[in-house]
């Protein structure tokens, strides 16, 4: 499961159980169970402690016993259910939930945050799927400091089964990223126009591939009919909430992402005002990595997230779920808040290399943890419908 250099400690080593600690600070348990107990073990070790406590209470109320070895018709006895207990179907997770009178609950929702009550009512959300995303709108190219050309990014996106890709290079404030100025954005637009003409293939057929089988090194240019490259940018939200690029230049783009990349330690009220001013900008469509966290490196900005949601809803500005593993921003609790506030979201990778495009999977996982359905995520839409969510230009 993990390479030996990543393991710093091993304990509980035995025939059916072992535990390891990785250099990243994560503990991992390895368990071996009989095949007939596989569903119960998978459910037990996948669900959070809080979720499993409630399931065991439901089992007791029904005169049953639930543990990692299975679900049994009578309580008491040994860990494996006791001699007088009858083992009920436990080979599949769905068997466990069905016996308890519940819908099967996806692993991402098992937090005892209302999912059990929803499962009792058969009203769980139909979560956004790993094959639902039609394009990634936060990709950086070699116009800045990223590794790949726009054409290379487009070919990789086609190999992933996408229908479109968005190029969102940084703008001029971020000199370390070779941010683009107004003139460079215009020049980039001409390159994208030429590439779009090249990718308009009326004889091509759509053949999306799963995340597990995508080979970005061998793109098939004829997979997607009329593949489209969109031009955006990731403008910088300055300390006063203004952007570092002229509105006239932004108005010529297909869409605009804006994000905070400096002055991270502003007071809560000032940072909230800063982001809200950007949200209200008539050219800003998406706020990237909205809370600014870097996992294990930097805390979230001090912001009033509820006020930001009110502003985003009023301005019809989209919030990003950033899939990059260091970010995963928005986090699941904020995603649920945004959904409740009826704020639209988009899942992007913030890729600086085509090798990062498959990080989309992590953003989808995050969206699922936040109870999002396909309808809540705008880049599950074909490009014509997607464009309707962007502000008039």
PDB file of C-alpha atoms in Angstrom, residues 34-292:
ATOM      1  CA  UNK A  34     -13.198 -13.696   5.905  1.00  0.00           C
ATOM      2  CA  UNK A  35     -14.851 -13.020   2.576  1.00  0.00           C
ATOM      3  CA  UNK A  36     -18.310 -13.357   4.145  1.00  0.00           C
ATOM      4  CA  UNK A  37     -17.455 -10.420   6.469  1.00  0.00           C
ATOM      5  CA  UNK A  38     -15.982  -8.168   3.790  1.00  0.00           C
ATOM      6  CA  UNK A  39     -18.973  -5.813   3.496  1.00  0.00           C
ATOM      7  CA  UNK A  40     -19.239  -5.335   7.259  1.00  0.00           C
ATOM      8  CA  UNK A  41     -15.492  -4.724   7.605  1.00  0.00           C
ATOM      9  CA  UNK A  42     -15.446  -2.276   4.703  1.00  0.00           C
ATOM     10  CA  UNK A  43     -18.366  -0.345   6.179  1.00  0.00           C
ATOM     11  CA  UNK A  44     -16.926  -0.382   9.689  1.00  0.00           C
ATOM     12  CA  UNK A  45     -13.522   0.946   8.712  1.00  0.00           C
ATOM     13  CA  UNK A  46     -14.825   3.394   6.104  1.00  0.00           C
ATOM     14  CA  UNK A  47     -17.458   5.071   8.225  1.00  0.00           C
ATOM     15  CA  UNK A  48     -16.443   7.652  10.818  1.00  0.00           C
ATOM     16  CA  UNK A  49     -16.679   6.700  14.485  1.00  0.00           C
ATOM     17  CA  UNK A  50     -19.702   8.995  14.927  1.00  0.00           C
ATOM     18  CA  UNK A  51     -21.506   7.431  11.971  1.00  0.00           C
ATOM     19  CA  UNK A  52     -20.842   3.884  13.169  1.00  0.00           C
ATOM     20  CA  UNK A  53     -22.025   4.574  16.725  1.00  0.00           C
ATOM     21  CA  UNK A  54     -25.448   5.552  15.376  1.00  0.00           C
ATOM     22  CA  UNK A  55     -25.586   2.478  13.113  1.00  0.00           C
ATOM     23  CA  UNK A  56     -24.847   0.199  16.068  1.00  0.00           C
ATOM     24  CA  UNK A  57     -27.631   1.874  18.067  1.00  0.00           C
ATOM     25  CA  UNK A  58     -30.062   1.269  15.198  1.00  0.00           C
ATOM     26  CA  UNK A  59     -28.961  -2.368  15.077  1.00  0.00           C
ATOM     27  CA  UNK A  60     -29.555  -2.794  18.839  1.00  0.00           C
ATOM     28  CA  UNK A  61     -33.028  -1.237  18.502  1.00  0.00           C
ATOM     29  CA  UNK A  62     -33.796  -3.912  15.897  1.00  0.00           C
ATOM     30  CA  UNK A  63     -32.486  -6.707  18.135  1.00  0.00           C
ATOM     31  CA  UNK A  64     -29.340  -7.082  16.037  1.00  0.00           C
ATOM     32  CA  UNK A  65     -25.629  -6.838  16.612  1.00  0.00           C
ATOM     33  CA  UNK A  66     -23.298  -5.011  14.216  1.00  0.00           C
ATOM     34  CA  UNK A  67     -19.518  -5.080  14.225  1.00  0.00           C
ATOM     35  CA  UNK A  68     -16.632  -5.405  11.766  1.00  0.00           C
ATOM     36  CA  UNK A  69     -17.266  -9.140  11.381  1.00  0.00           C
ATOM     37  CA  UNK A  70     -20.887  -8.849  10.242  1.00  0.00           C
ATOM     38  CA  UNK A  71     -24.442  -8.195  11.261  1.00  0.00           C
ATOM     39  CA  UNK A  72     -26.070 -10.828  13.450  1.00  0.00           C
ATOM     40  CA  UNK A  73     -29.624 -11.737  14.391  1.00  0.00           C
ATOM     41  CA  UNK A  74     -29.009 -11.782  18.144  1.00  0.00           C
ATOM     42  CA  UNK A  75     -26.735  -9.730  20.414  1.00  0.00           C
ATOM     43  CA  UNK A  76     -24.144 -11.193  22.767  1.00  0.00           C
ATOM     44  CA  UNK A  77     -21.489 -13.850  22.385  1.00  0.00           C
ATOM     45  CA  UNK A  78     -17.996 -13.511  20.979  1.00  0.00           C
ATOM     46  CA  UNK A  79     -16.704 -10.790  18.691  1.00  0.00           C
ATOM     47  CA  UNK A  80     -17.820 -12.920  15.777  1.00  0.00           C
ATOM     48  CA  UNK A  81     -21.429 -12.878  16.914  1.00  0.00           C
ATOM     49  CA  UNK A  82     -21.597 -15.765  19.379  1.00  0.00           C
ATOM     50  CA  UNK A  83     -22.537 -19.396  18.780  1.00  0.00           C
ATOM     51  CA  UNK A  84     -26.267 -18.789  19.000  1.00  0.00           C
ATOM     52  CA  UNK A  85     -26.227 -15.778  16.724  1.00  0.00           C
ATOM     53  CA  UNK A  86     -27.141 -16.106  13.075  1.00  0.00           C
ATOM     54  CA  UNK A  87     -25.016 -14.131  10.639  1.00  0.00           C
ATOM     55  CA  UNK A  88     -27.125 -12.102   8.233  1.00  0.00           C
ATOM     56  CA  UNK A  89     -25.850 -11.134   4.755  1.00  0.00           C
ATOM     57  CA  UNK A  90     -22.630  -9.165   5.364  1.00  0.00           C
ATOM     58  CA  UNK A  91     -20.548  -9.711   2.239  1.00  0.00           C
ATOM     59  CA  UNK A  92     -21.659  -6.432   0.710  1.00  0.00           C
ATOM     60  CA  UNK A  93     -21.946  -2.974   2.292  1.00  0.00           C
ATOM     61  CA  UNK A  94     -25.409  -2.531   0.830  1.00  0.00           C
ATOM     62  CA  UNK A  95     -26.543  -5.631   2.717  1.00  0.00           C
ATOM     63  CA  UNK A  96     -25.628  -3.970   6.003  1.00  0.00           C
ATOM     64  CA  UNK A  97     -27.529  -0.770   5.297  1.00  0.00           C
ATOM     65  CA  UNK A  98     -30.537  -2.636   3.880  1.00  0.00           C
ATOM     66  CA  UNK A  99     -30.830  -4.791   6.999  1.00  0.00           C
ATOM     67  CA  UNK A 100     -30.832  -1.606   9.084  1.00  0.00           C
ATOM     68  CA  UNK A 101     -33.623  -0.124   6.931  1.00  0.00           C
ATOM     69  CA  UNK A 102     -31.375   2.463   5.290  1.00  0.00           C
ATOM     70  CA  UNK A 103     -30.367   3.510   1.830  1.00  0.00           C
ATOM     71  CA  UNK A 104     -26.747   2.698   1.095  1.00  0.00           C
ATOM     72  CA  UNK A 105     -24.798   5.753   2.225  1.00  0.00           C
ATOM     73  CA  UNK A 106     -21.803   6.765   0.077  1.00  0.00           C
ATOM     74  CA  UNK A 107     -18.546   6.712   2.066  1.00  0.00           C
ATOM     75  CA  UNK A 108     -17.995  10.462   1.636  1.00  0.00           C
ATOM     76  CA  UNK A 109     -21.169  11.215   3.623  1.00  0.00           C
ATOM     77  CA  UNK A 110     -20.528   8.999   6.652  1.00  0.00           C
ATOM     78  CA  UNK A 111     -19.988  11.723   9.238  1.00  0.00           C
ATOM     79  CA  UNK A 112     -23.262  11.683  11.246  1.00  0.00           C
ATOM     80  CA  UNK A 113     -24.139  15.036   9.745  1.00  0.00           C
ATOM     81  CA  UNK A 114     -27.704  14.218   8.692  1.00  0.00           C
ATOM     82  CA  UNK A 115     -26.932  11.425   6.244  1.00  0.00           C
ATOM     83  CA  UNK A 116     -28.491   8.697   8.434  1.00  0.00           C
ATOM     84  CA  UNK A 117     -31.756  10.588   8.775  1.00  0.00           C
ATOM     85  CA  UNK A 118     -31.780  11.191   5.007  1.00  0.00           C
ATOM     86  CA  UNK A 119     -31.088   7.479   4.389  1.00  0.00           C
ATOM     87  CA  UNK A 120     -34.020   6.535   6.625  1.00  0.00           C
ATOM     88  CA  UNK A 121     -36.254   8.752   4.480  1.00  0.00           C
ATOM     89  CA  UNK A 122     -34.658   7.451   1.237  1.00  0.00           C
ATOM     90  CA  UNK A 123     -33.767  11.057   0.378  1.00  0.00           C
ATOM     91  CA  UNK A 124     -29.969  11.033   0.055  1.00  0.00           C
ATOM     92  CA  UNK A 125     -28.580  13.255  -2.706  1.00  0.00           C
ATOM     93  CA  UNK A 126     -27.455  11.672  -5.958  1.00  0.00           C
ATOM     94  CA  UNK A 127     -23.857  12.810  -5.692  1.00  0.00           C
ATOM     95  CA  UNK A 128     -21.860  14.253  -8.579  1.00  0.00           C
ATOM     96  CA  UNK A 129     -20.013  11.411 -10.279  1.00  0.00           C
ATOM     97  CA  UNK A 130     -16.389  10.967 -11.239  1.00  0.00           C
ATOM     98  CA  UNK A 131     -17.347  10.880 -14.913  1.00  0.00           C
ATOM     99  CA  UNK A 132     -19.600  13.945 -14.850  1.00  0.00           C
ATOM    100  CA  UNK A 133     -16.985  16.666 -15.387  1.00  0.00           C
ATOM    101  CA  UNK A 134     -16.784  17.935 -18.963  1.00  0.00           C
ATOM    102  CA  UNK A 135     -13.873  20.353 -18.621  1.00  0.00           C
ATOM    103  CA  UNK A 136     -11.353  22.050 -16.334  1.00  0.00           C
ATOM    104  CA  UNK A 137     -11.250  25.862 -16.367  1.00  0.00           C
ATOM    105  CA  UNK A 138      -8.229  26.524 -14.133  1.00  0.00           C
ATOM    106  CA  UNK A 139      -5.147  25.470 -16.092  1.00  0.00           C
ATOM    107  CA  UNK A 140      -1.883  27.403 -16.327  1.00  0.00           C
ATOM    108  CA  UNK A 141       0.228  27.271 -19.481  1.00  0.00           C
ATOM    109  CA  UNK A 142       3.786  27.957 -20.628  1.00  0.00           C
ATOM    110  CA  UNK A 143       2.735  31.538 -21.319  1.00  0.00           C
ATOM    111  CA  UNK A 144       3.501  31.859 -17.619  1.00  0.00           C
ATOM    112  CA  UNK A 145       5.801  29.589 -15.625  1.00  0.00           C
ATOM    113  CA  UNK A 146       3.779  26.400 -16.127  1.00  0.00           C
ATOM    114  CA  UNK A 147       5.313  23.485 -17.977  1.00  0.00           C
ATOM    115  CA  UNK A 148       3.036  22.810 -20.962  1.00  0.00           C
ATOM    116  CA  UNK A 149       1.898  24.697 -24.036  1.00  0.00           C
ATOM    117  CA  UNK A 150      -1.777  25.385 -24.635  1.00  0.00           C
ATOM    118  CA  UNK A 151      -1.850  22.761 -27.388  1.00  0.00           C
ATOM    119  CA  UNK A 152      -0.306  20.145 -25.082  1.00  0.00           C
ATOM    120  CA  UNK A 153      -2.893  20.949 -22.411  1.00  0.00           C
ATOM    121  CA  UNK A 154      -5.700  20.661 -24.961  1.00  0.00           C
ATOM    122  CA  UNK A 155      -4.452  17.284 -26.198  1.00  0.00           C
ATOM    123  CA  UNK A 156      -4.235  16.012 -22.621  1.00  0.00           C
ATOM    124  CA  UNK A 157      -7.767  17.248 -21.938  1.00  0.00           C
ATOM    125  CA  UNK A 158      -9.048  15.420 -25.006  1.00  0.00           C
ATOM    126  CA  UNK A 159      -7.371  12.245 -23.778  1.00  0.00           C
ATOM    127  CA  UNK A 160      -9.284  12.676 -20.514  1.00  0.00           C
ATOM    128  CA  UNK A 161     -12.566  12.769 -22.397  1.00  0.00           C
ATOM    129  CA  UNK A 162     -13.156  16.478 -21.776  1.00  0.00           C
ATOM    130  CA  UNK A 163     -15.187  18.596 -24.175  1.00  0.00           C
ATOM    131  CA  UNK A 164     -13.391  21.839 -23.310  1.00  0.00           C
ATOM    132  CA  UNK A 165     -10.464  23.247 -21.377  1.00  0.00           C
ATOM    133  CA  UNK A 166      -9.914  26.714 -19.915  1.00  0.00           C
ATOM    134  CA  UNK A 167      -6.543  28.465 -19.899  1.00  0.00           C
ATOM    135  CA  UNK A 168      -6.289  30.711 -16.839  1.00  0.00           C
ATOM    136  CA  UNK A 169      -2.786  32.123 -16.571  1.00  0.00           C
ATOM    137  CA  UNK A 170      -1.917  34.570 -13.821  1.00  0.00           C
ATOM    138  CA  UNK A 171      -2.024  38.277 -14.591  1.00  0.00           C
ATOM    139  CA  UNK A 172       0.690  40.860 -14.224  1.00  0.00           C
ATOM    140  CA  UNK A 173       0.829  41.428 -10.435  1.00  0.00           C
ATOM    141  CA  UNK A 174       2.389  37.986  -9.933  1.00  0.00           C
ATOM    142  CA  UNK A 175       5.740  38.637 -11.561  1.00  0.00           C
ATOM    143  CA  UNK A 176       7.173  35.423 -10.081  1.00  0.00           C
ATOM    144  CA  UNK A 177       4.597  33.547 -12.211  1.00  0.00           C
ATOM    145  CA  UNK A 178       5.351  35.695 -15.286  1.00  0.00           C
ATOM    146  CA  UNK A 179       1.839  37.085 -15.040  1.00  0.00           C
ATOM    147  CA  UNK A 180       0.379  38.311 -18.318  1.00  0.00           C
ATOM    148  CA  UNK A 181      -0.438  41.940 -19.052  1.00  0.00           C
ATOM    149  CA  UNK A 182      -3.219  43.225 -21.297  1.00  0.00           C
ATOM    150  CA  UNK A 183      -1.131  42.986 -24.478  1.00  0.00           C
ATOM    151  CA  UNK A 184      -0.037  39.416 -23.736  1.00  0.00           C
ATOM    152  CA  UNK A 185      -3.615  38.340 -23.064  1.00  0.00           C
ATOM    153  CA  UNK A 186      -4.562  39.659 -26.519  1.00  0.00           C
ATOM    154  CA  UNK A 187      -1.665  37.750 -28.091  1.00  0.00           C
ATOM    155  CA  UNK A 188      -2.628  34.585 -26.263  1.00  0.00           C
ATOM    156  CA  UNK A 189      -6.188  34.962 -27.540  1.00  0.00           C
ATOM    157  CA  UNK A 190      -4.914  34.850 -31.131  1.00  0.00           C
ATOM    158  CA  UNK A 191      -3.083  31.582 -30.448  1.00  0.00           C
ATOM    159  CA  UNK A 192      -6.213  30.082 -28.900  1.00  0.00           C
ATOM    160  CA  UNK A 193      -8.292  31.115 -31.932  1.00  0.00           C
ATOM    161  CA  UNK A 194      -5.894  29.253 -34.229  1.00  0.00           C
ATOM    162  CA  UNK A 195      -5.882  26.176 -32.015  1.00  0.00           C
ATOM    163  CA  UNK A 196      -9.677  26.147 -31.820  1.00  0.00           C
ATOM    164  CA  UNK A 197      -9.848  26.107 -35.616  1.00  0.00           C
ATOM    165  CA  UNK A 198      -7.520  23.109 -35.560  1.00  0.00           C
ATOM    166  CA  UNK A 199      -9.569  21.221 -32.977  1.00  0.00           C
ATOM    167  CA  UNK A 200     -12.935  21.700 -34.696  1.00  0.00           C
ATOM    168  CA  UNK A 201     -13.283  18.164 -36.071  1.00  0.00           C
ATOM    169  CA  UNK A 202     -16.838  17.427 -37.223  1.00  0.00           C
ATOM    170  CA  UNK A 203     -15.972  13.756 -37.901  1.00  0.00           C
ATOM    171  CA  UNK A 204     -14.668  13.046 -34.400  1.00  0.00           C
ATOM    172  CA  UNK A 205     -16.575  10.973 -31.877  1.00  0.00           C
ATOM    173  CA  UNK A 206     -16.780  11.431 -28.137  1.00  0.00           C
ATOM    174  CA  UNK A 207     -15.147   8.591 -26.219  1.00  0.00           C
ATOM    175  CA  UNK A 208     -14.543   9.666 -22.615  1.00  0.00           C
ATOM    176  CA  UNK A 209     -12.115   7.584 -20.560  1.00  0.00           C
ATOM    177  CA  UNK A 210     -12.195   6.868 -16.864  1.00  0.00           C
ATOM    178  CA  UNK A 211      -9.679   8.499 -14.543  1.00  0.00           C
ATOM    179  CA  UNK A 212      -7.971   5.153 -14.137  1.00  0.00           C
ATOM    180  CA  UNK A 213      -7.341   4.535 -17.853  1.00  0.00           C
ATOM    181  CA  UNK A 214      -6.373   7.962 -19.147  1.00  0.00           C
ATOM    182  CA  UNK A 215      -2.971   8.143 -20.833  1.00  0.00           C
ATOM    183  CA  UNK A 216      -2.102  11.817 -21.159  1.00  0.00           C
ATOM    184  CA  UNK A 217       1.124  11.003 -22.976  1.00  0.00           C
ATOM    185  CA  UNK A 218      -0.764   9.522 -25.934  1.00  0.00           C
ATOM    186  CA  UNK A 219      -3.567  11.951 -26.790  1.00  0.00           C
ATOM    187  CA  UNK A 220      -6.155  10.957 -29.356  1.00  0.00           C
ATOM    188  CA  UNK A 221      -6.961  14.156 -31.201  1.00  0.00           C
ATOM    189  CA  UNK A 222     -10.128  12.689 -32.728  1.00  0.00           C
ATOM    190  CA  UNK A 223     -11.867  11.669 -29.532  1.00  0.00           C
ATOM    191  CA  UNK A 224     -14.025  14.744 -29.013  1.00  0.00           C
ATOM    192  CA  UNK A 225     -16.227  16.374 -31.583  1.00  0.00           C
ATOM    193  CA  UNK A 226     -15.636  20.144 -31.729  1.00  0.00           C
ATOM    194  CA  UNK A 227     -13.378  20.358 -28.701  1.00  0.00           C
ATOM    195  CA  UNK A 228     -13.037  23.957 -27.506  1.00  0.00           C
ATOM    196  CA  UNK A 229     -10.347  25.917 -25.710  1.00  0.00           C
ATOM    197  CA  UNK A 230     -11.662  28.789 -23.586  1.00  0.00           C
ATOM    198  CA  UNK A 231      -9.546  31.769 -22.652  1.00  0.00           C
ATOM    199  CA  UNK A 232      -9.717  33.020 -19.116  1.00  0.00           C
ATOM    200  CA  UNK A 233      -7.193  34.335 -16.649  1.00  0.00           C
ATOM    201  CA  UNK A 234      -6.549  34.188 -12.935  1.00  0.00           C
ATOM    202  CA  UNK A 235      -6.533  37.850 -12.014  1.00  0.00           C
ATOM    203  CA  UNK A 236      -5.088  38.927  -8.700  1.00  0.00           C
ATOM    204  CA  UNK A 237      -7.334  40.479  -6.078  1.00  0.00           C
ATOM    205  CA  UNK A 238      -5.298  43.362  -4.703  1.00  0.00           C
ATOM    206  CA  UNK A 239      -5.439  44.510  -1.081  1.00  0.00           C
ATOM    207  CA  UNK A 240      -8.302  46.942  -1.754  1.00  0.00           C
ATOM    208  CA  UNK A 241     -10.348  44.393  -3.697  1.00  0.00           C
ATOM    209  CA  UNK A 242      -9.538  45.764  -7.134  1.00  0.00           C
ATOM    210  CA  UNK A 243      -7.944  43.612  -9.834  1.00  0.00           C
ATOM    211  CA  UNK A 244      -4.500  43.932 -11.365  1.00  0.00           C
ATOM    212  CA  UNK A 245      -5.735  43.982 -14.971  1.00  0.00           C
ATOM    213  CA  UNK A 246      -7.920  46.489 -16.807  1.00  0.00           C
ATOM    214  CA  UNK A 247     -11.620  45.786 -17.115  1.00  0.00           C
ATOM    215  CA  UNK A 248     -11.455  46.339 -20.885  1.00  0.00           C
ATOM    216  CA  UNK A 249      -9.046  43.409 -21.193  1.00  0.00           C
ATOM    217  CA  UNK A 250     -11.105  41.206 -18.889  1.00  0.00           C
ATOM    218  CA  UNK A 251     -14.251  41.902 -20.886  1.00  0.00           C
ATOM    219  CA  UNK A 252     -12.697  40.271 -23.955  1.00  0.00           C
ATOM    220  CA  UNK A 253     -12.086  36.934 -22.230  1.00  0.00           C
ATOM    221  CA  UNK A 254     -14.476  33.985 -22.174  1.00  0.00           C
ATOM    222  CA  UNK A 255     -14.449  34.049 -18.379  1.00  0.00           C
ATOM    223  CA  UNK A 256     -12.446  35.521 -15.498  1.00  0.00           C
ATOM    224  CA  UNK A 257     -11.154  33.835 -12.362  1.00  0.00           C
ATOM    225  CA  UNK A 258      -9.967  36.083  -9.523  1.00  0.00           C
ATOM    226  CA  UNK A 259      -8.014  35.026  -6.460  1.00  0.00           C
ATOM    227  CA  UNK A 260      -6.070  36.310  -3.482  1.00  0.00           C
ATOM    228  CA  UNK A 261      -2.317  35.744  -3.824  1.00  0.00           C
ATOM    229  CA  UNK A 262      -0.873  38.299  -1.398  1.00  0.00           C
ATOM    230  CA  UNK A 263      -1.504  40.027   1.951  1.00  0.00           C
ATOM    231  CA  UNK A 264      -2.949  36.887   3.510  1.00  0.00           C
ATOM    232  CA  UNK A 265      -3.038  38.140   7.108  1.00  0.00           C
ATOM    233  CA  UNK A 266      -5.462  41.044   6.772  1.00  0.00           C
ATOM    234  CA  UNK A 267      -8.042  41.564   9.548  1.00  0.00           C
ATOM    235  CA  UNK A 268     -11.241  39.579   9.079  1.00  0.00           C
ATOM    236  CA  UNK A 269     -13.426  42.551   8.165  1.00  0.00           C
ATOM    237  CA  UNK A 270     -10.913  43.927   5.647  1.00  0.00           C
ATOM    238  CA  UNK A 271     -10.292  40.556   3.979  1.00  0.00           C
ATOM    239  CA  UNK A 272     -14.036  39.937   3.723  1.00  0.00           C
ATOM    240  CA  UNK A 273     -14.559  43.364   2.127  1.00  0.00           C
ATOM    241  CA  UNK A 274     -11.644  42.714  -0.226  1.00  0.00           C
ATOM    242  CA  UNK A 275     -13.097  39.474  -1.571  1.00  0.00           C
ATOM    243  CA  UNK A 276     -16.648  40.830  -1.768  1.00  0.00           C
ATOM    244  CA  UNK A 277     -15.475  43.768  -3.871  1.00  0.00           C
ATOM    245  CA  UNK A 278     -13.930  41.292  -6.328  1.00  0.00           C
ATOM    246  CA  UNK A 279     -17.123  39.205  -6.316  1.00  0.00           C
ATOM    247  CA  UNK A 280     -19.095  42.301  -7.300  1.00  0.00           C
ATOM    248  CA  UNK A 281     -16.777  43.139 -10.193  1.00  0.00           C
ATOM    249  CA  UNK A 282     -18.970  42.746 -13.313  1.00  0.00           C
ATOM    250  CA  UNK A 283     -16.191  40.868 -15.120  1.00  0.00           C
ATOM    251  CA  UNK A 284     -15.364  38.316 -12.396  1.00  0.00           C
ATOM    252  CA  UNK A 285     -17.049  34.949 -12.879  1.00  0.00           C
ATOM    253  CA  UNK A 286     -15.190  32.672 -10.461  1.00  0.00           C
ATOM    254  CA  UNK A 287     -13.352  33.119  -7.153  1.00  0.00           C
ATOM    255  CA  UNK A 288     -10.424  30.695  -6.984  1.00  0.00           C
ATOM    256  CA  UNK A 289      -9.438  28.813  -3.803  1.00  0.00           C
ATOM    257  CA  UNK A 290     -11.829  31.054  -1.838  1.00  0.00           C
ATOM    258  CA  UNK A 291     -10.433  30.597   1.691  1.00  0.00           C
ATOM    259  CA  UNK A 292      -6.746  30.428   0.795  1.00  0.00           C
TER     260      UNK A 292
END
